[in-house]
Short mmCIF file of C-alpha atoms and ligand atoms in Angstrom, two decimals:
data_model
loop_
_atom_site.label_atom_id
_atom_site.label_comp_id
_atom_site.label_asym_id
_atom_site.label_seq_id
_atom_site.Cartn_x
_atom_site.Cartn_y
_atom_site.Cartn_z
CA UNK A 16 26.71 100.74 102.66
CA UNK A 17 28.25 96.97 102.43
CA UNK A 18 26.13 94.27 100.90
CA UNK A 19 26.57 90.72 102.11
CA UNK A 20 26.12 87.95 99.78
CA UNK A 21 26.61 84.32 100.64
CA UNK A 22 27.20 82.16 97.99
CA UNK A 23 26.53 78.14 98.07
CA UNK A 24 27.72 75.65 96.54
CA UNK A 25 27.56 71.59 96.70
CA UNK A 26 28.53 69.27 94.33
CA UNK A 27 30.78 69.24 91.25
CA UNK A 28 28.64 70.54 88.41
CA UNK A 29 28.45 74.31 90.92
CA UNK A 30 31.89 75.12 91.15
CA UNK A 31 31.96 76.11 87.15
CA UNK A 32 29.01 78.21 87.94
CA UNK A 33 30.15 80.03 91.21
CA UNK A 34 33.74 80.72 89.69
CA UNK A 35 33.24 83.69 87.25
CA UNK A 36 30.52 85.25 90.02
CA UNK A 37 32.88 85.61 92.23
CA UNK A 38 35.34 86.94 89.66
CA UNK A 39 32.77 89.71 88.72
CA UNK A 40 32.57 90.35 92.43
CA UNK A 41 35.82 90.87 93.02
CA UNK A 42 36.08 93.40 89.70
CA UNK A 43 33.31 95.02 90.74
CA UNK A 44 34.65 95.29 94.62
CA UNK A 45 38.10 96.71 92.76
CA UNK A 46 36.25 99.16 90.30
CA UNK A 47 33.44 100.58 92.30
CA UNK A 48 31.97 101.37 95.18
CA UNK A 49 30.66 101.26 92.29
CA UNK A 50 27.69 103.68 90.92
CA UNK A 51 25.96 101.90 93.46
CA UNK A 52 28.33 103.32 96.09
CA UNK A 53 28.52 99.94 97.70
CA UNK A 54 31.17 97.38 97.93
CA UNK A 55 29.67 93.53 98.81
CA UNK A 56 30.62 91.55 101.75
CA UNK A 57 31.05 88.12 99.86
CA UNK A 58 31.39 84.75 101.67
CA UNK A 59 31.04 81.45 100.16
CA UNK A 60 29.68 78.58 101.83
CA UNK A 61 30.10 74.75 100.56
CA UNK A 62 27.77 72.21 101.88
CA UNK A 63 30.38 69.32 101.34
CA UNK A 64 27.68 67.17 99.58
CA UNK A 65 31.02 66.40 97.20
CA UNK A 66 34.49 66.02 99.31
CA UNK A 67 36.62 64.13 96.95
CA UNK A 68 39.49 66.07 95.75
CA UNK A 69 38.99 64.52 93.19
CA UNK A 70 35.47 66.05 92.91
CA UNK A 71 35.86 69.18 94.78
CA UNK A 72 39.15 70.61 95.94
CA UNK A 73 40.55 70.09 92.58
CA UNK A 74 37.81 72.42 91.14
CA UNK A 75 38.82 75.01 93.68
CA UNK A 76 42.45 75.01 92.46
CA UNK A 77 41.87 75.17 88.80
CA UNK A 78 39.27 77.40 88.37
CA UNK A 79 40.78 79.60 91.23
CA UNK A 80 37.95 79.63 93.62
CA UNK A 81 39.03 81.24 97.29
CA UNK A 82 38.83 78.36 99.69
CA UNK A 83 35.04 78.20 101.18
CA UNK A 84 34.71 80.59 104.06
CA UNK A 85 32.46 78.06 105.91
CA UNK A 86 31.89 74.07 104.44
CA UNK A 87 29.07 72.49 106.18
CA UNK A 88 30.32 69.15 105.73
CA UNK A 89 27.20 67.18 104.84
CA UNK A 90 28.84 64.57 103.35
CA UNK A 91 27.24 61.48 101.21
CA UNK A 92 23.70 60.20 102.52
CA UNK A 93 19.94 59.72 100.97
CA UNK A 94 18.50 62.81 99.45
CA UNK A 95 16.55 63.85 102.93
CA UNK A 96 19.79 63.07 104.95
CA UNK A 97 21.71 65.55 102.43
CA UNK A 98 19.06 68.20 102.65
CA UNK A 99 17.99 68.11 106.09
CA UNK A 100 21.44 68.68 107.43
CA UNK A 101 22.21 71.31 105.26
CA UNK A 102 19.19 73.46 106.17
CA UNK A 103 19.59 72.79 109.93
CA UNK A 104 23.93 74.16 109.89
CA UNK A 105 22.70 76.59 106.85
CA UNK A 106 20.24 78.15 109.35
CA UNK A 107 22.83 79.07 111.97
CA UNK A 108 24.95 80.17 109.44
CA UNK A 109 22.30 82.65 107.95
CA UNK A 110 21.67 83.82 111.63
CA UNK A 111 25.28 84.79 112.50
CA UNK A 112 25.71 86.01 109.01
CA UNK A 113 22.42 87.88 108.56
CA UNK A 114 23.22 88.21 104.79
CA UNK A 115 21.12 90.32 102.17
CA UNK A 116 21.26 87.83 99.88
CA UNK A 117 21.94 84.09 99.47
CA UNK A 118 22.92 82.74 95.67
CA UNK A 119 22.05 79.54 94.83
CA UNK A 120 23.47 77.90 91.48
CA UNK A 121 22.05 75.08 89.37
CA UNK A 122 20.00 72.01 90.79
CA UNK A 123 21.61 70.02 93.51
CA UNK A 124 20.53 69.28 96.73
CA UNK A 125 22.55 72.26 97.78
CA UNK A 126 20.19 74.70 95.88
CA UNK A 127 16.80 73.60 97.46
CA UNK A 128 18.37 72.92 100.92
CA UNK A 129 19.75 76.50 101.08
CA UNK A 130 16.70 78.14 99.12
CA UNK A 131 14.15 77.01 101.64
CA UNK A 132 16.41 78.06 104.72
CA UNK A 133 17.33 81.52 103.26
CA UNK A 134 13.65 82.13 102.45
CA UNK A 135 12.45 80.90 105.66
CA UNK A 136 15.11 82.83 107.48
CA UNK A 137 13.91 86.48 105.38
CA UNK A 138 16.94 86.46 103.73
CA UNK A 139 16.49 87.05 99.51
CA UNK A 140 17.80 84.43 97.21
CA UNK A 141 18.73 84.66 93.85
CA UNK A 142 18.70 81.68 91.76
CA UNK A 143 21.26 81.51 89.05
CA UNK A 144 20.28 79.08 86.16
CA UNK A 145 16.46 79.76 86.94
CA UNK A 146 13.97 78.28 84.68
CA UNK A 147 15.09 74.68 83.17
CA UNK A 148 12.56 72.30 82.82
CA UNK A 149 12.74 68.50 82.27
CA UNK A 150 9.25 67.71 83.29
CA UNK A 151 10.79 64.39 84.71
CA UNK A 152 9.67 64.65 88.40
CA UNK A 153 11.63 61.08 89.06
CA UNK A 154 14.88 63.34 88.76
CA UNK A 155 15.74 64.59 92.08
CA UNK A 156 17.18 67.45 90.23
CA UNK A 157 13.69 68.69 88.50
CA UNK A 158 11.82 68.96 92.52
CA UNK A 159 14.95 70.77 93.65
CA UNK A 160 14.25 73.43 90.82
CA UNK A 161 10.95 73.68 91.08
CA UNK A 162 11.19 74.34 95.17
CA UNK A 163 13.96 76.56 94.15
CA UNK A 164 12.36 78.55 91.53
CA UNK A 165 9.19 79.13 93.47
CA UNK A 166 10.62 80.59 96.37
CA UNK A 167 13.46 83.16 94.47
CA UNK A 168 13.36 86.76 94.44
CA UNK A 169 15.21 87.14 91.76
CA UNK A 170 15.61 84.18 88.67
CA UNK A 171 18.30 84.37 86.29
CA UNK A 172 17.63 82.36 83.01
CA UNK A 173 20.28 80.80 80.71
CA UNK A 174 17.95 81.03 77.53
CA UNK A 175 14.45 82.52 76.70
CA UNK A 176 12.68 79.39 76.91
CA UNK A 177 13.69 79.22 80.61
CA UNK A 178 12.30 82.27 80.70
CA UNK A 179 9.30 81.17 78.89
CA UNK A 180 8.82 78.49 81.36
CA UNK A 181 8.93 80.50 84.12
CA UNK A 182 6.27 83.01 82.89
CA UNK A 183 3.95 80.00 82.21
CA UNK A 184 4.36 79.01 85.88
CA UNK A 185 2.80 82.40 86.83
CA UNK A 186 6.60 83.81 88.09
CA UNK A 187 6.14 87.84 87.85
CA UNK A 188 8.03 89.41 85.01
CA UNK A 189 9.82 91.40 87.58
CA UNK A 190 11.48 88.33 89.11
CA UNK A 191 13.01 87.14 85.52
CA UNK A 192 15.99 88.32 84.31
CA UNK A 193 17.64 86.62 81.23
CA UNK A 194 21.45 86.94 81.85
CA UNK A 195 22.70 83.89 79.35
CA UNK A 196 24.73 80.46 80.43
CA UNK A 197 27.20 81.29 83.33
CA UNK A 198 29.08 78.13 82.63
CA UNK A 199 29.80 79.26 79.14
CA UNK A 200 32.04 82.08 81.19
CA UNK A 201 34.18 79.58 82.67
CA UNK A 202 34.19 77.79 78.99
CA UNK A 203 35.62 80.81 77.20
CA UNK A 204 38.04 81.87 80.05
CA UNK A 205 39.75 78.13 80.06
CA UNK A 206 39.59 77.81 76.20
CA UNK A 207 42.98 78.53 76.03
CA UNK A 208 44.66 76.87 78.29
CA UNK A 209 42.75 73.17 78.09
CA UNK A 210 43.83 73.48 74.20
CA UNK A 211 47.39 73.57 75.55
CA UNK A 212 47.14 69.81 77.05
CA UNK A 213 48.27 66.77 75.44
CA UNK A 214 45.30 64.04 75.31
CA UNK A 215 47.56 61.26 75.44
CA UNK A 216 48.89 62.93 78.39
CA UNK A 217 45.53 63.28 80.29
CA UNK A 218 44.33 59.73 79.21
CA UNK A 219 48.25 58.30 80.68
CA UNK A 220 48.03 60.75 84.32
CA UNK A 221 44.09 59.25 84.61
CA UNK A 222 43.87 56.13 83.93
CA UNK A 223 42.91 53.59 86.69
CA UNK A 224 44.88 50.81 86.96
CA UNK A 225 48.30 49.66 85.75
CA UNK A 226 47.07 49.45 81.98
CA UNK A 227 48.64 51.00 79.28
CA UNK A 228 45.69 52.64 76.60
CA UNK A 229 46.70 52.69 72.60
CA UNK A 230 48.40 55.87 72.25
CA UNK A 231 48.96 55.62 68.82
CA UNK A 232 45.12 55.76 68.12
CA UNK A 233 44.56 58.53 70.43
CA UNK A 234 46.84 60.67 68.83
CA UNK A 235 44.91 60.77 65.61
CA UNK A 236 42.28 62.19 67.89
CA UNK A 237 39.59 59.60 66.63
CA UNK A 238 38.08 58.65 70.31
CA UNK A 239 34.76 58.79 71.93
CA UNK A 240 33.88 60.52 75.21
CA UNK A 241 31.32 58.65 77.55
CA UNK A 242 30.25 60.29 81.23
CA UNK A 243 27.32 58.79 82.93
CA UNK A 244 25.79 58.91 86.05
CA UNK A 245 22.44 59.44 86.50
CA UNK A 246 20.96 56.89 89.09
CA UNK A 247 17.96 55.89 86.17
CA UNK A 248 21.32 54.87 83.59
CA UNK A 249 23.49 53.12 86.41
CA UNK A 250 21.58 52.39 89.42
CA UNK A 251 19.45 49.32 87.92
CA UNK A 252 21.35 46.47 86.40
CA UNK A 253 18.77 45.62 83.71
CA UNK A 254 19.80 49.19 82.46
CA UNK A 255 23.25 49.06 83.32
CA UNK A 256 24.15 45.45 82.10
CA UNK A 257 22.95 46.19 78.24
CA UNK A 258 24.19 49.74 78.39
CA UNK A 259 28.04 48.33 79.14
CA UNK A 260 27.67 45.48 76.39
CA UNK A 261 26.58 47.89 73.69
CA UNK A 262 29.76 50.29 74.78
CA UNK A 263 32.24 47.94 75.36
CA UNK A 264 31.11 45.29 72.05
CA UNK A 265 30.84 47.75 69.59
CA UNK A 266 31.59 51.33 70.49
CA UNK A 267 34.74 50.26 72.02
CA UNK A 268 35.35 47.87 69.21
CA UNK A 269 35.31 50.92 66.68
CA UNK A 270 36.94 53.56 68.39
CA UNK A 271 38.84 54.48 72.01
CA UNK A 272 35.66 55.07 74.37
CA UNK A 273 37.13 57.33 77.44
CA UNK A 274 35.46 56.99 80.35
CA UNK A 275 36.21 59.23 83.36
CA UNK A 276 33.95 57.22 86.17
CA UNK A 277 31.82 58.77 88.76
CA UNK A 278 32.59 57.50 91.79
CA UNK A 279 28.64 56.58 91.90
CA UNK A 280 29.08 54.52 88.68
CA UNK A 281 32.41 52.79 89.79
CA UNK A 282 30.29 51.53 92.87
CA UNK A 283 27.09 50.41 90.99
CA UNK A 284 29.50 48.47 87.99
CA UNK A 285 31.50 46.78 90.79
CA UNK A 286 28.37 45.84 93.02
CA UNK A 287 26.46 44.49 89.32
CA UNK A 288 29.67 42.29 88.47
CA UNK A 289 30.21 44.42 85.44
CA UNK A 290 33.83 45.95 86.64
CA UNK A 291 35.07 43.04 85.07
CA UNK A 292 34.05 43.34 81.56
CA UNK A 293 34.52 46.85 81.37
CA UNK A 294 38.46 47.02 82.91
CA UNK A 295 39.12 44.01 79.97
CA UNK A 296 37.91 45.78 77.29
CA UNK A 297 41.11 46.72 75.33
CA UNK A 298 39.78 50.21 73.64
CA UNK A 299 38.14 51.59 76.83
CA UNK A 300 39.52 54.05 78.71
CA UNK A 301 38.69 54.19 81.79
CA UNK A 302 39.82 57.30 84.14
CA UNK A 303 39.38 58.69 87.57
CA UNK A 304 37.39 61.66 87.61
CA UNK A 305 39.52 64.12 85.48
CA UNK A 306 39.51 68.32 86.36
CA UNK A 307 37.76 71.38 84.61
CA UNK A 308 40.67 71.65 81.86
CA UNK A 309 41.15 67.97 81.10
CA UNK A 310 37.40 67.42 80.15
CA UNK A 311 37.44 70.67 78.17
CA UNK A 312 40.42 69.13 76.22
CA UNK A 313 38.89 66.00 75.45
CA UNK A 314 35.54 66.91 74.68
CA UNK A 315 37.32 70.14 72.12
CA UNK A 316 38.53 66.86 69.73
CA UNK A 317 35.98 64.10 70.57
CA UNK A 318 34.36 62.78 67.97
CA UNK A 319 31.51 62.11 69.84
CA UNK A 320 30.16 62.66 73.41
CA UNK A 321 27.95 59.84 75.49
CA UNK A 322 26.24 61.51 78.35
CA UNK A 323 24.17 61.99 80.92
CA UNK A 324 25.09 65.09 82.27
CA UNK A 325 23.26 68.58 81.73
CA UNK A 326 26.90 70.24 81.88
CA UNK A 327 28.45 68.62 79.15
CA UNK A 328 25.15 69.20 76.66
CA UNK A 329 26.02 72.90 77.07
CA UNK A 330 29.42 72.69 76.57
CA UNK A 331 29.14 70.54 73.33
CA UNK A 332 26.81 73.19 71.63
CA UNK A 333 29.15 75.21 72.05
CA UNK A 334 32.20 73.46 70.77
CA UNK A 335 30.12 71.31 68.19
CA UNK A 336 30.58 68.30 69.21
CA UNK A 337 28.21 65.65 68.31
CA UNK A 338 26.70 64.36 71.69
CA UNK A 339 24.34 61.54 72.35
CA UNK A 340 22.47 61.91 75.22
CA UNK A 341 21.59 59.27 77.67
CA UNK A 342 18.11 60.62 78.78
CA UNK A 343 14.50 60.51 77.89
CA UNK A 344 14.39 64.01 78.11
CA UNK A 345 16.29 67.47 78.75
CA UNK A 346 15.68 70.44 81.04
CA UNK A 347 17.99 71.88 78.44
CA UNK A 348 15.84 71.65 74.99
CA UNK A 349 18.36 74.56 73.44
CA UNK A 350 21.23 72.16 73.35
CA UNK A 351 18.91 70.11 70.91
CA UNK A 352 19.80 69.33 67.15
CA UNK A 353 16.28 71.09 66.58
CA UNK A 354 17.18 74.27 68.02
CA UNK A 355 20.38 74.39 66.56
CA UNK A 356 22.51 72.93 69.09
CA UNK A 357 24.75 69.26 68.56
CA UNK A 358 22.72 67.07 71.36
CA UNK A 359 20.16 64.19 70.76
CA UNK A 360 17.82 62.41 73.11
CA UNK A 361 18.97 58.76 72.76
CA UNK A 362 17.85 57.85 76.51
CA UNK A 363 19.24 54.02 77.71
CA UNK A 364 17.57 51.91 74.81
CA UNK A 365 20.23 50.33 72.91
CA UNK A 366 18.74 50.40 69.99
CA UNK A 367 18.29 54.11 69.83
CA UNK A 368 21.79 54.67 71.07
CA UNK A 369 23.38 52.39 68.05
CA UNK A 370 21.02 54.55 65.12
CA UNK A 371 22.35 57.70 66.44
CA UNK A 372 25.59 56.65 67.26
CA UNK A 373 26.13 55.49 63.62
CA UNK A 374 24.53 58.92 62.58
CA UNK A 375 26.37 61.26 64.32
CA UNK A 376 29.91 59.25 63.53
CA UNK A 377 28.93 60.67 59.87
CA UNK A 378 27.76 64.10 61.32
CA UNK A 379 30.10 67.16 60.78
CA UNK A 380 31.16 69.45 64.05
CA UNK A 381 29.14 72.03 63.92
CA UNK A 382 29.62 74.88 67.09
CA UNK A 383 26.74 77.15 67.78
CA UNK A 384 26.07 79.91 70.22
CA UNK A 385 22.65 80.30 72.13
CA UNK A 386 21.94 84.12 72.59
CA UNK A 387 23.83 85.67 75.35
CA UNK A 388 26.23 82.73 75.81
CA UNK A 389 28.98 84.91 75.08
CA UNK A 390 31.76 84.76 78.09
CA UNK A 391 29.82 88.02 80.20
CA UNK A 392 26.92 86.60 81.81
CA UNK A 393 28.57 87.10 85.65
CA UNK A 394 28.56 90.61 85.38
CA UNK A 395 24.92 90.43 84.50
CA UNK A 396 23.96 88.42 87.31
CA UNK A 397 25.67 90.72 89.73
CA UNK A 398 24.52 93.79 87.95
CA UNK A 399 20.28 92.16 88.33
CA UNK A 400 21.12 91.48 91.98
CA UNK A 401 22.33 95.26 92.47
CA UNK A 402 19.41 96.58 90.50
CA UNK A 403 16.99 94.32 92.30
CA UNK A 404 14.19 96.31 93.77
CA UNK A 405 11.43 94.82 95.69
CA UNK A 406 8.00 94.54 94.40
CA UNK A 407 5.49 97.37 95.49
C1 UD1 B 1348 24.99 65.03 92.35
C2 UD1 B 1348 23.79 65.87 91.89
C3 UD1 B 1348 23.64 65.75 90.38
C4 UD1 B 1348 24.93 66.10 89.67
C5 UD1 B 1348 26.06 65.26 90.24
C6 UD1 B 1348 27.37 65.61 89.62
C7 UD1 B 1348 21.92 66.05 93.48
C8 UD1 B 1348 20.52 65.65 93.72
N1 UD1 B 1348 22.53 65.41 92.47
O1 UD1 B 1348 24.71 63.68 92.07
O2 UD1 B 1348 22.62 66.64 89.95
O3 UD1 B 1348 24.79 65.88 88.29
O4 UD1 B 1348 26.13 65.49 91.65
O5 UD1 B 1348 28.39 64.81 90.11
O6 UD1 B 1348 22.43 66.91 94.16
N2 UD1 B 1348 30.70 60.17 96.15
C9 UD1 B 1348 32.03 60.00 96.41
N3 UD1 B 1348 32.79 61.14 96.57
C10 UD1 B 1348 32.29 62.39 96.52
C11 UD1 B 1348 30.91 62.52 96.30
C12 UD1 B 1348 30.13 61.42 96.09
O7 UD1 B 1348 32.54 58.91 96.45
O8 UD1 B 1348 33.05 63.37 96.69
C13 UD1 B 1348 29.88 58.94 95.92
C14 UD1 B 1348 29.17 58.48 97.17
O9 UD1 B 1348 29.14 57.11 97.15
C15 UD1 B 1348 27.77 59.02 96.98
C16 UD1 B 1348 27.60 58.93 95.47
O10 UD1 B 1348 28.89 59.23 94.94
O11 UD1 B 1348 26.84 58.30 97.70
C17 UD1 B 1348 26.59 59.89 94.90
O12 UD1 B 1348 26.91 61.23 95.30
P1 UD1 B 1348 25.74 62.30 95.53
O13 UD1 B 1348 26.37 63.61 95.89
O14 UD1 B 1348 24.70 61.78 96.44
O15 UD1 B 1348 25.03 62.42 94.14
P2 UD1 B 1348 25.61 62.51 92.66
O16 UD1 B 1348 25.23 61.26 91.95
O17 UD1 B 1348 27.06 62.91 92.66
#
């Protein structure tokens, strides 16, 4: 008996997570039928929420990914536009596929656009990365979990408070399986080869514009890291304007800031007149969006990380990197300093920011390992969706 899985995937911050799923599918396709006695039908389907190659095919090609059996082609567009066209094409997807089970990664508008289909069309939907919890219902990503998580069959958690969190919402213990951080697979499989690139090199391929960046600082691999993103950091310029001084007056002024832009932030900085100031500024690096292995590479010698990404918390706990955090709050409280991990909140008051930049310039890198972040949590996912049994 074949099973038939579908796959989805959206926006940048999935492709890490559907990477080393597929991988275990494809081992476990090669090694079995398996004691199951069952090899699985696997197609992946991308909504085209990013298109950029910068943003997407360039993930594919790293990380290996098979090119997307099906891409919806949604496109940029408000969150309802996004959504609703994905579940109307997802539907007649699901109804010429008529797959046993549809795996949905992470919190994009992907994951709760293809969640609500799947479970409206009777199909079963696993959820991998089940169970984070900001709290923060202005963050589009917090209602797409929450949809998401109510309607799974089967949640796979990153870390026992997840777990915890879903318990407290009443989930059934049945429905929760702990499996460990899936991105921390593709981590530990790259390691190797992102240590192999020069810095200088990625900062010189990058960079946007005809400016040359200081080398010769670089290469003593004293440099900040900066990503941000979020529409509460960049899409207001009472935010934005005070964020960019503080960066580009004094972090800048101390140390090479890199900043690989989202193409969301590039737009907001031009349309607020602050494109300007930033571009001048002689110690900040600014870079396209950079791949999987280039990121990896910076952030592995950073001495600190400026973020607003949920990604990049993970990954720094892991390496030890010091990393500031440009939110109020975190659906990832294991990445915290108080649970062991190298994160702080520092949200987008400047103030804040400075203390802890100045603290965690003096802060040692310290690399720590949540339980089950160890490099294997694919095959777990795959092995909880072929042990799934439905409830009595
Ligand atoms: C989305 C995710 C967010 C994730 C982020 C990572 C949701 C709700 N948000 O936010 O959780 O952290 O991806 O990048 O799903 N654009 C391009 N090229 C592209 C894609 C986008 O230029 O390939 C520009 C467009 O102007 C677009 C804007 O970026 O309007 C924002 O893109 P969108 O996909 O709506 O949201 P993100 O901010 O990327």
């Amino acid at each position: 008996m074949k099973m038939k899985i579908i796959s989805v995937v959206g926006a940048r911050p999935n492709f890490m997570k559907i990477a080393p799923f597929i991988r275990a599918i494809e081992r476990y396709n090669q090694t079995s039928s398996g004691s199951h006695g069952q090899n699985i039908n696997h197609i992946l389907v991308h909504t085209g929420q990013h298109y950029d190659i910068s943003m997407s095919q360039a993930f594919f090609r790293e990380l290996n990914i098979p090119d997307p059996n099906i891409n919806l082609e949604v496109g940029s567009g408000t969150h309802a536009e996004q959504v609703g066209k994905t579940m109307i094409t997802f539907e007649s997807v699901l109804r010429q596929e008529k797959p046993d089970w549809v795996v949905v990664v992470g919190d994009v508008n992907a994951t709760l656009a293809c969640s609500v289909t799947a479970k409206k069309e009777g199909v079963k939907v696993c959820h991998i990365e089940a169970g984070l919890r900001s709290g923060d219902m202005t963050m589009p990503e917090e209602i797409n979990r929450l949809v998401t998580d109510r309607l799974a069959d089967l949640l796979l958690t990153p870390d026992k408070i997840s777990s915890e969190n879903l318990r407290k919402e009443g989930v059934s213990e049945n429905k929760i399986v702990f499996v460990g951080n899936i991105m921390i697979d593709t981590l530990e499989a790259n390691r190797a080869k992102a240590a192999a690139l020069n810095i200088d090199a990625i900062c010189t391929d990058n960079i946007i514009g005809k400016r040359k960046h200081n080398s010769q600082i670089l290469k003593e691999n004293y440099y900040g890291l900066m990503t941000m993103h979020r529409p509460s950091n960049v899409d207001d310029p009472a935010v934005l304007g005070p964020l960019v001084d503080l960066f580009c007056k004094e972090v800048a002024n101390e140390m090479p800031l890199i900043w690989p832009i989202h193409p969301r932030s590039e737009k907001k900085l031009k349309e607020f007149g602050l494109w300007e100031t930033v571009s001048k500024t002689v110690n900040m690096i600014l870079l396209n969006p950079i791949g999987y292995h280039e990121m990896l590479r910076l952030n592995m010698d950073a001495s600190l990380l400026l973020t607003d990404s949920g990604g990049l918390q993970e990954e720094c706990t892991v390496l030890g990197t010091p990393c500031l955090t440009l939110r109020w709050n975190t659906d990832r409280p294991v990445t915290l300093r108080e649970h062991g991990g190298a994160s702080v909140l520092v949200g987008n008051d400047v103030e804040k920011i400075r203390t802890e930049y100045r603290k965690s310039l003096a802060s040692e890198r310290k690399p720590m390992r949540p339980e089950l972040w160890d490099g294997h949590t694919a095959e777990r996912c795959l092995r909880a969706i072929l042990d799934y049994r439905k409830p009595l």
